[in-house]
mmCIF file of C-alpha atoms in Angstrom:
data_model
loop_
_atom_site.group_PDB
_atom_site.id
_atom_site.type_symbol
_atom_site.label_atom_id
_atom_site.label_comp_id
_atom_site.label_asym_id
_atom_site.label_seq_id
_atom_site.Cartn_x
_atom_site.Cartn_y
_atom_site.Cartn_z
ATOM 1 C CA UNK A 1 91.971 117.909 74.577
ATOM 2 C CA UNK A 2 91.282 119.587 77.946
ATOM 3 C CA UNK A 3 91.372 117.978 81.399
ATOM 4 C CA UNK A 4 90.124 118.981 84.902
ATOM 5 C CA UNK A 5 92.795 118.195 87.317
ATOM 6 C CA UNK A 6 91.418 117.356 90.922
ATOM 7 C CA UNK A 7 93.096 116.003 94.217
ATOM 8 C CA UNK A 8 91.323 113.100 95.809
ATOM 9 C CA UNK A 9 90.776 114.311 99.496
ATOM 10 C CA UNK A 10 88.685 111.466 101.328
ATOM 11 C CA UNK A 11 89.244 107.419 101.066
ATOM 12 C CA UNK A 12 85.494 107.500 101.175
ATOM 13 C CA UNK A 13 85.318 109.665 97.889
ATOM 14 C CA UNK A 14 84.126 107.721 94.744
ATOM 15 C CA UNK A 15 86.992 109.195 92.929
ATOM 16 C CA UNK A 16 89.676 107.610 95.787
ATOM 17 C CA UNK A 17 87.545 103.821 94.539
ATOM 18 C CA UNK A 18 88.158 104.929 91.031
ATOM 19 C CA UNK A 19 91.691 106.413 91.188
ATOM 20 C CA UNK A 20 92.993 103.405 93.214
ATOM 21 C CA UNK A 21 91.349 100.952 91.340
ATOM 22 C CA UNK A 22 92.983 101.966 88.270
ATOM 23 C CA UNK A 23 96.518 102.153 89.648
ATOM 24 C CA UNK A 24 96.052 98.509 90.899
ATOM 25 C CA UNK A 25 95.238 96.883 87.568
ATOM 26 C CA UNK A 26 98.122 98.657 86.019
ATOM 27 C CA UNK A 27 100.902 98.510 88.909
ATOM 28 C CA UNK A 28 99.178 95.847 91.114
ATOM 29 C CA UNK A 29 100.433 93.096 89.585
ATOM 30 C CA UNK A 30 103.970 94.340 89.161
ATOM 31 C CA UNK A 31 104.118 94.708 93.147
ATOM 32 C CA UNK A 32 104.486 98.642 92.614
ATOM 33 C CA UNK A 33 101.942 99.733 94.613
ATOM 34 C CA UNK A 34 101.167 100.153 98.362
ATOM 35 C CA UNK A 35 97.886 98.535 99.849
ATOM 36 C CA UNK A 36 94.770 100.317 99.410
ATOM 37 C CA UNK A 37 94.463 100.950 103.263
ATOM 38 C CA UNK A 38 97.961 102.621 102.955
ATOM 39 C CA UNK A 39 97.179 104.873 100.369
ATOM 40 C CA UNK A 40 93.682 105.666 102.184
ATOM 41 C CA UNK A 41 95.577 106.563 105.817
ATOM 42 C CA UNK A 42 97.753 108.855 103.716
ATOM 43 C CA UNK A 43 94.923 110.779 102.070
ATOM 44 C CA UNK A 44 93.161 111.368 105.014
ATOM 45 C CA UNK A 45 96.080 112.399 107.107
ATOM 46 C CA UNK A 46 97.125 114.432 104.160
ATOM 47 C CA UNK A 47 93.766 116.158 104.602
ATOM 48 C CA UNK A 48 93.288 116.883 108.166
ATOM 49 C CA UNK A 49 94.240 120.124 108.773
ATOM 50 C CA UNK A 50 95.181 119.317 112.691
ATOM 51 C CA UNK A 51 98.015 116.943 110.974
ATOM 52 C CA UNK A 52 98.926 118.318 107.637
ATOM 53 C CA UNK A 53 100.915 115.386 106.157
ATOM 54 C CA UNK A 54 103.010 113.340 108.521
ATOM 55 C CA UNK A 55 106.543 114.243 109.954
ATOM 56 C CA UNK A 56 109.613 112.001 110.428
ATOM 57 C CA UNK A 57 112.695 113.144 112.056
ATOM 58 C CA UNK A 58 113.575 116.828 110.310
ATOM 59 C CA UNK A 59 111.319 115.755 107.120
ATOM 60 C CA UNK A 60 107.843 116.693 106.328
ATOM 61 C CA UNK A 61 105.627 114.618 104.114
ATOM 62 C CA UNK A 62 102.495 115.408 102.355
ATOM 63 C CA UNK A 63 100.935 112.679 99.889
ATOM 64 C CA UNK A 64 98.702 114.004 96.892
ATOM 65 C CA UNK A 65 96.648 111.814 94.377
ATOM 66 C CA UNK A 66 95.539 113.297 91.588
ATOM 67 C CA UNK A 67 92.593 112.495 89.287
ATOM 68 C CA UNK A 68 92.385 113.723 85.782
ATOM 69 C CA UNK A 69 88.937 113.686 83.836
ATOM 70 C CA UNK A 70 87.801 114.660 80.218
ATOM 71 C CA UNK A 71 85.146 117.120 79.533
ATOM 72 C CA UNK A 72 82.581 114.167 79.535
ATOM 73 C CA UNK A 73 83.499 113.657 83.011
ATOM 74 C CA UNK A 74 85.362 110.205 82.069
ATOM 75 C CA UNK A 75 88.271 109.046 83.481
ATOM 76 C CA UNK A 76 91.270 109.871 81.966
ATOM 77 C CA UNK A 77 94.749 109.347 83.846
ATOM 78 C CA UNK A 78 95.588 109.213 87.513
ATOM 79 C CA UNK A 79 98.824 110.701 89.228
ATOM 80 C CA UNK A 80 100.147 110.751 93.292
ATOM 81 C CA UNK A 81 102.930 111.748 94.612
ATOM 82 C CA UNK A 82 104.739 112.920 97.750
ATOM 83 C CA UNK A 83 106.329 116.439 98.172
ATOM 84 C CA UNK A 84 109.269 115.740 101.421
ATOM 85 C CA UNK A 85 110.618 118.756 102.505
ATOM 86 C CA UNK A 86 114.018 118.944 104.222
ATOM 87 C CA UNK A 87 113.618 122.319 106.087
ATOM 88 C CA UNK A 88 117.221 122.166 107.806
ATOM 89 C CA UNK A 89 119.142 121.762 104.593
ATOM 90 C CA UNK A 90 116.765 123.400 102.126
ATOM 91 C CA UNK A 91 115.902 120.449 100.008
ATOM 92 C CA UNK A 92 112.752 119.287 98.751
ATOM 93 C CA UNK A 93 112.239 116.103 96.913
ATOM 94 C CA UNK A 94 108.915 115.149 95.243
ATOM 95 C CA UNK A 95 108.323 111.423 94.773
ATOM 96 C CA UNK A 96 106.597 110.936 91.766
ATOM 97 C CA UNK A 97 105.186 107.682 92.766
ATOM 98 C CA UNK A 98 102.597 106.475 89.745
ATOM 99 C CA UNK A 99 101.617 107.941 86.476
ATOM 100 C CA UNK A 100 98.902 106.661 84.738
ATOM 101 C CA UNK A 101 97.061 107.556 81.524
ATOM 102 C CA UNK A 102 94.555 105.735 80.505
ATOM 103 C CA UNK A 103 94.873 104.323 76.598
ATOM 104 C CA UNK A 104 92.180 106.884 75.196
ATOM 105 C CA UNK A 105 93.399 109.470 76.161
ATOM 106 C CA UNK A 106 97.599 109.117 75.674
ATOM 107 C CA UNK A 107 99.141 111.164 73.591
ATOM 108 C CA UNK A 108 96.990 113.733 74.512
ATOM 109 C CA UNK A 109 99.617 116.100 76.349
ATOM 110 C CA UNK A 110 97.901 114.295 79.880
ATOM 111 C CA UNK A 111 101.182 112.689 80.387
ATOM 112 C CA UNK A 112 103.474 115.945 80.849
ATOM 113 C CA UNK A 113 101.158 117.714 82.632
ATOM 114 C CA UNK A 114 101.481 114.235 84.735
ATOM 115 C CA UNK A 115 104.658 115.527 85.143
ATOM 116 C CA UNK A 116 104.519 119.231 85.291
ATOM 117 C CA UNK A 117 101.551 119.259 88.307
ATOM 118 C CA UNK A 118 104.090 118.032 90.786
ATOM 119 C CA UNK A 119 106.675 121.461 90.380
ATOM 120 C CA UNK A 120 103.325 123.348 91.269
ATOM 121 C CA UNK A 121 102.817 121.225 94.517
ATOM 122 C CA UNK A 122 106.234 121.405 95.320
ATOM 123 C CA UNK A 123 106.287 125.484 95.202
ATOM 124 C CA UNK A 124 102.933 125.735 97.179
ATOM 125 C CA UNK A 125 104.482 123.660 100.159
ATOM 126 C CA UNK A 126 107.856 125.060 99.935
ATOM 127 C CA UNK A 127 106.470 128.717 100.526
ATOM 128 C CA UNK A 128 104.050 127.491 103.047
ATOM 129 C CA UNK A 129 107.034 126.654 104.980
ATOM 130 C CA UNK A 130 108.638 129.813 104.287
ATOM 131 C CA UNK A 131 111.127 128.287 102.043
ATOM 132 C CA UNK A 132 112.223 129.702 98.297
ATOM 133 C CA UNK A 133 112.604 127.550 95.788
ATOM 134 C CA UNK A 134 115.250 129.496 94.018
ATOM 135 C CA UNK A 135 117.293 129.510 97.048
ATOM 136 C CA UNK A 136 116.983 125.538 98.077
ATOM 137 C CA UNK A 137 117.076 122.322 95.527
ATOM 138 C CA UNK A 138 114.189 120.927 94.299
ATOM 139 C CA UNK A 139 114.698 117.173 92.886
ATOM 140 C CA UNK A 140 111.835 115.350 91.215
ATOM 141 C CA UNK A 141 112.733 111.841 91.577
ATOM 142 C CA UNK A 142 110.942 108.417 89.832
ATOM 143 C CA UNK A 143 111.381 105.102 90.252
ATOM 144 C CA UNK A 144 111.280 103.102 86.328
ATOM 145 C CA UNK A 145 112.151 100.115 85.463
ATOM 146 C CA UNK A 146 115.907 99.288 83.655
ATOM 147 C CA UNK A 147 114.720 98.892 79.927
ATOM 148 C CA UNK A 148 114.285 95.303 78.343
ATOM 149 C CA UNK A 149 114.371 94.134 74.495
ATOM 150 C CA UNK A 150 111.312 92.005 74.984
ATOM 151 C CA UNK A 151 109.211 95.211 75.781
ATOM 152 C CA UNK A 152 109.152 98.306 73.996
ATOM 153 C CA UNK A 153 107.347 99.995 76.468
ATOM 154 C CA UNK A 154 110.064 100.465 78.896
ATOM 155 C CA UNK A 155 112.109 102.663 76.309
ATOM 156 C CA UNK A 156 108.989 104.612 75.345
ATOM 157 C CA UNK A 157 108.514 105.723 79.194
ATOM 158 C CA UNK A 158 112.122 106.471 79.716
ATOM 159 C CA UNK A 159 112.028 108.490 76.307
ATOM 160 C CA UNK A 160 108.961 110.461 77.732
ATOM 161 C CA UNK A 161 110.972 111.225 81.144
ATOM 162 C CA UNK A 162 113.989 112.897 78.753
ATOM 163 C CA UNK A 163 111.982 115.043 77.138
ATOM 164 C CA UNK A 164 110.983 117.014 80.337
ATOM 165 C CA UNK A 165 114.786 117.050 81.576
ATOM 166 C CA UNK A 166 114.965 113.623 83.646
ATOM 167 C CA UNK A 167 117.824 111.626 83.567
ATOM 168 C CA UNK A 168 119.112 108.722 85.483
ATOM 169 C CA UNK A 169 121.806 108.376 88.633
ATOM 170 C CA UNK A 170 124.256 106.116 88.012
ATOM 171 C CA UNK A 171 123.235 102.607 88.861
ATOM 172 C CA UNK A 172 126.999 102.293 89.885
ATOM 173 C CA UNK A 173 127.086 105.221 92.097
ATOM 174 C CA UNK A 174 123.332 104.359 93.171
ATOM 175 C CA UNK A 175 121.853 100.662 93.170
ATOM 176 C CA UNK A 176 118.356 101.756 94.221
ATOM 177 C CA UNK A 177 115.464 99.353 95.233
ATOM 178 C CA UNK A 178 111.948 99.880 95.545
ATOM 179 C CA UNK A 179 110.929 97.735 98.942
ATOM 180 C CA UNK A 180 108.620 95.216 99.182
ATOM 181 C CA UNK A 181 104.936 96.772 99.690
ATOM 182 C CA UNK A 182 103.272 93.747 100.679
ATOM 183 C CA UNK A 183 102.344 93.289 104.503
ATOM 184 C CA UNK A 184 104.913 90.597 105.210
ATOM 185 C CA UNK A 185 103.248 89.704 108.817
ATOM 186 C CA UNK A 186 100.368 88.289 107.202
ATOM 187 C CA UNK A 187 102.032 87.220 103.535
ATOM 188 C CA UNK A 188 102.047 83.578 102.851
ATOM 189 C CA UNK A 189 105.537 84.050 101.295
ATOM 190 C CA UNK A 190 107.539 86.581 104.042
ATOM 191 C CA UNK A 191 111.143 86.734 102.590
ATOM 192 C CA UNK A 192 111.419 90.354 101.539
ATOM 193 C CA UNK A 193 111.257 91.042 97.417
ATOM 194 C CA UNK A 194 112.556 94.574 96.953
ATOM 195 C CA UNK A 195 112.683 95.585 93.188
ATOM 196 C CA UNK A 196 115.619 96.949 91.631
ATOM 197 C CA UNK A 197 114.830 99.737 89.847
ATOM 198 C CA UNK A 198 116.802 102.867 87.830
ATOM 199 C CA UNK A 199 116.375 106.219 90.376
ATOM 200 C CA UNK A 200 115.172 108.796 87.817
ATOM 201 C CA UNK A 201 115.362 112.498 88.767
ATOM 202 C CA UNK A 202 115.263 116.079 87.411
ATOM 203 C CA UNK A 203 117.112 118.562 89.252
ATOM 204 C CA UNK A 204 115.139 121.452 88.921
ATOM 205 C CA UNK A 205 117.208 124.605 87.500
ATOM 206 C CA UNK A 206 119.937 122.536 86.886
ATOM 207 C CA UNK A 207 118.333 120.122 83.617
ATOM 208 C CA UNK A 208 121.090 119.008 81.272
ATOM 209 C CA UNK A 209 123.791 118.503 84.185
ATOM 210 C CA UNK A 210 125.878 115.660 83.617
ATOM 211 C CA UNK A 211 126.200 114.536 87.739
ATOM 212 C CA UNK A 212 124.251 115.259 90.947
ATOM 213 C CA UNK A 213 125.643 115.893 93.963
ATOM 214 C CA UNK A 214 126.003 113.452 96.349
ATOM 215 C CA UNK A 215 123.782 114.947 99.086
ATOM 216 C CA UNK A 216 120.954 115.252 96.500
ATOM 217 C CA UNK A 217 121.245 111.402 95.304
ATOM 218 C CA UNK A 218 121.087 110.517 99.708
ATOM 219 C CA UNK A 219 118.048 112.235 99.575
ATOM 220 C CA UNK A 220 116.553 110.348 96.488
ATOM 221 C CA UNK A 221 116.618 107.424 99.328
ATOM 222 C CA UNK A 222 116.037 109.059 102.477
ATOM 223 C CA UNK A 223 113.020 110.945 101.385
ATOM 224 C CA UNK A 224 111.349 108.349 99.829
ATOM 225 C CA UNK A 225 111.932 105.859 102.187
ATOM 226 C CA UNK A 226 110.290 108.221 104.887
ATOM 227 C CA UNK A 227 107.409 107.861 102.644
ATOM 228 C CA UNK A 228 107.749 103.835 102.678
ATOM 229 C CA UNK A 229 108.503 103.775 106.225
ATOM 230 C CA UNK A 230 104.854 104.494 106.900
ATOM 231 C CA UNK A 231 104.169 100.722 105.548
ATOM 232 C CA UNK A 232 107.507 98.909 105.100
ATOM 233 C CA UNK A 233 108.951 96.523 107.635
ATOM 234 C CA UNK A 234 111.736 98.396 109.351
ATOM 235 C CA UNK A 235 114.625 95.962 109.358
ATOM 236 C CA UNK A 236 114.052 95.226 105.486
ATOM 237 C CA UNK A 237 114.007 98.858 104.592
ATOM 238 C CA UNK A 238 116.700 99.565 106.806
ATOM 239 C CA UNK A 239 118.455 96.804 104.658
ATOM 240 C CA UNK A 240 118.227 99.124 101.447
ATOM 241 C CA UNK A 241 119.116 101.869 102.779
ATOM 242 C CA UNK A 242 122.394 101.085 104.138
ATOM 243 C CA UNK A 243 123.388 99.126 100.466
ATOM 244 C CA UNK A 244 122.424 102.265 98.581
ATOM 245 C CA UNK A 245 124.050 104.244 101.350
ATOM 246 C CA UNK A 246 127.249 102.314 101.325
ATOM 247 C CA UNK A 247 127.446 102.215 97.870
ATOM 248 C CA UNK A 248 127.379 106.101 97.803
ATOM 249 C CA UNK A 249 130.090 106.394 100.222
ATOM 250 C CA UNK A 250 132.451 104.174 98.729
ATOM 251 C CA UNK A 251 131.713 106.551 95.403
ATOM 252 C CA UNK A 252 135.021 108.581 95.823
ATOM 253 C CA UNK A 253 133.894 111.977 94.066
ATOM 254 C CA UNK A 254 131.185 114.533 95.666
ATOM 255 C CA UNK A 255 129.265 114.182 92.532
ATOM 256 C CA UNK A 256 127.547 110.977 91.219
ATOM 257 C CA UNK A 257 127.029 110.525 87.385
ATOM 258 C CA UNK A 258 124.090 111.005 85.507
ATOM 259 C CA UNK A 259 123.057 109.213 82.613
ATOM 260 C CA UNK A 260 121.050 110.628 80.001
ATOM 261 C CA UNK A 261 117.747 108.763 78.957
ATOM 262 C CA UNK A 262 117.072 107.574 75.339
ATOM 263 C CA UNK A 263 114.891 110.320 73.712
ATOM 264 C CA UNK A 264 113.754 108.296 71.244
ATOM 265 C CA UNK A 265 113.271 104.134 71.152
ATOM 266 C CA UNK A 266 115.884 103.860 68.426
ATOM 267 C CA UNK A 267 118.378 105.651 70.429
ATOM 268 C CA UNK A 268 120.725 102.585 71.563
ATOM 269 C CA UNK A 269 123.931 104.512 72.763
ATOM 270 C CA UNK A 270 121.499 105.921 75.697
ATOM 271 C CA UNK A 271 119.447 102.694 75.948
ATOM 272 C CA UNK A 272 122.030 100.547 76.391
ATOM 273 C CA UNK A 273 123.625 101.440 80.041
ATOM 274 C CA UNK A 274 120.178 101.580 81.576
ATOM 275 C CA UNK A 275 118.628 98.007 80.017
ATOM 276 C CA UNK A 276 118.125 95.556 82.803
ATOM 277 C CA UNK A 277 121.132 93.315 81.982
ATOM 278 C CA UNK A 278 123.802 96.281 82.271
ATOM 279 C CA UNK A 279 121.598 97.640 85.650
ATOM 280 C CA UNK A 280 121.326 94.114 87.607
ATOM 281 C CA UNK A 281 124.909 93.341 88.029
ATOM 282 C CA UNK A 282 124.947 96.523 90.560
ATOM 283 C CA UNK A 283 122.689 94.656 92.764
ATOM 284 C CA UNK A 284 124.303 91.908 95.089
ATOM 285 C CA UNK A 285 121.866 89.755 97.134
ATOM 286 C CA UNK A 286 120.110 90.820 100.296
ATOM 287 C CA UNK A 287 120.056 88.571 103.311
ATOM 288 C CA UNK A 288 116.418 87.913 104.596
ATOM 289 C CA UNK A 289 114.968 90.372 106.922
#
């Protein structure tokens, strides 16, 4: 089956109602996805050419949400993401924020184009800013959630993620949480819920490697939090940053170790490090913030 892959450019766009409306039923109610007005302020700065994506200290960010339709014109799957460029130290990370296809069409090839479209993005702002990808690192990271018995699903997306070179950091070396997205100035409940989730990556060039260096698994959090930074309450993601941070420094090696994801549902030796009652234990309690 064939798809037409386009980038939403305007909040106003039909296609921006459409996208985001799908991402919310699916991710909404899991609290893994920003606010509709977030996601709007990034397109639209994304697509001002006066701006071109916002800036925080010595990284550049550029979000891109991607729309995929069938030859009908129908709806098929929806992916975003945000390419963060380190000029200075030649890395460039690509969040892959949200892939969705929609159940028609999956197992349709939609999904690893999902995650092939990104690389392409990456490249195109790498050479806009004069930058090589052969001679820098390019690191596709994902947030997923540690496996659980009770739902199948959450081995068949980290099984999808193997297959196109992913694996996981360490939960050990790297106890990574997603913040919480809600506006806590106006929430009825305030006290910060960040979700812990496994930090997923492919180091481009370099699939099959059994660690990542450590600089590379620091900017796995710094780049993405200068994505959440643009929504996030400061103190509380300042919070996660210094536990993943401190967690990585008292890691004694220059390398942190990376598991390999289960490439098929049955495969329990790979499963069983990253299910949710072997990943929790990494995470100690936050104080309030």
């Amino acid at each position: 089956m064939s798809y037409r892959l386009d980038e939403v450019t305007s909040s106003a766009s039909a296609d921006f109602t459409e996208a985001y409306g799908a991402l919310d039923a699916e991710f909404g109610p899991r609290g893994e996805l920003e606010r509709r007005e977030v996601v709007a302020r990034w397109i639209d700065r994304g697509a001002d050419p006066e701006r071109e994506g916002e800036r925080k200290g010595n990284l550049r960010r550029r979000y891109h949400l991607l729309v995929a339709k069938d030859e009908s014109g129908a709806l098929a799957g929806v992916r975003d993401c945000h390419v963060v460029l380190e000029p200075a130290a030649r890395i460039a990370v690509v969040y892959l924020a949200h892939s969705l296809v929609l159940p028609p069409f999956r197992r349709t090839g939609l999904g690893a184009r999902f995650r092939s479209e990104p690389i392409v993005l990456a490249t195109r702002a790498l050479a806009d800013a004069g930058m090589d990808a052969s001679s820098g690192d390019l690191l596709l990271a994902a947030e997923m959630e540690p496996a659980v018995p009770e739902d199948p699903a959450s081995a068949v997306r980290l099984a999808a993620y193997a297959k196109d070179g992913f694996a996981a950091i360490a939960p050990a070396a790297l106890p990574y949480c997603q913040p919480d997205f809600r506006d806590l100035d106006r929430a009825a409940d305030p006290v910060p819920r960040p979700i812990p989730l496994l930090a997923i990556v492919r180091w481009v060039g370099h699939e099959g490697a059994a660690s990542l260096p450590k600089r590379l698994a620091r900017a796995f959090v710094s780049h993405l939090y200068a994505a959440f930074a643009t929504h996030v309450r400061a103190a509380h993601l300042a919070a996660l940053s210094a536990r993943s941070m401190s967690a990585l420094d008292a890691f004694e090696s220059d390398e942190v170790p990376l598991l390999p994801l289960p490439r098929t549902t049955d495969d329990h030796a790979a499963l069983a490090p990253l299910m949710r009652d072997a990943v929790l234990p990494f995470f100690s309690p936050l104080e309030p913030r």
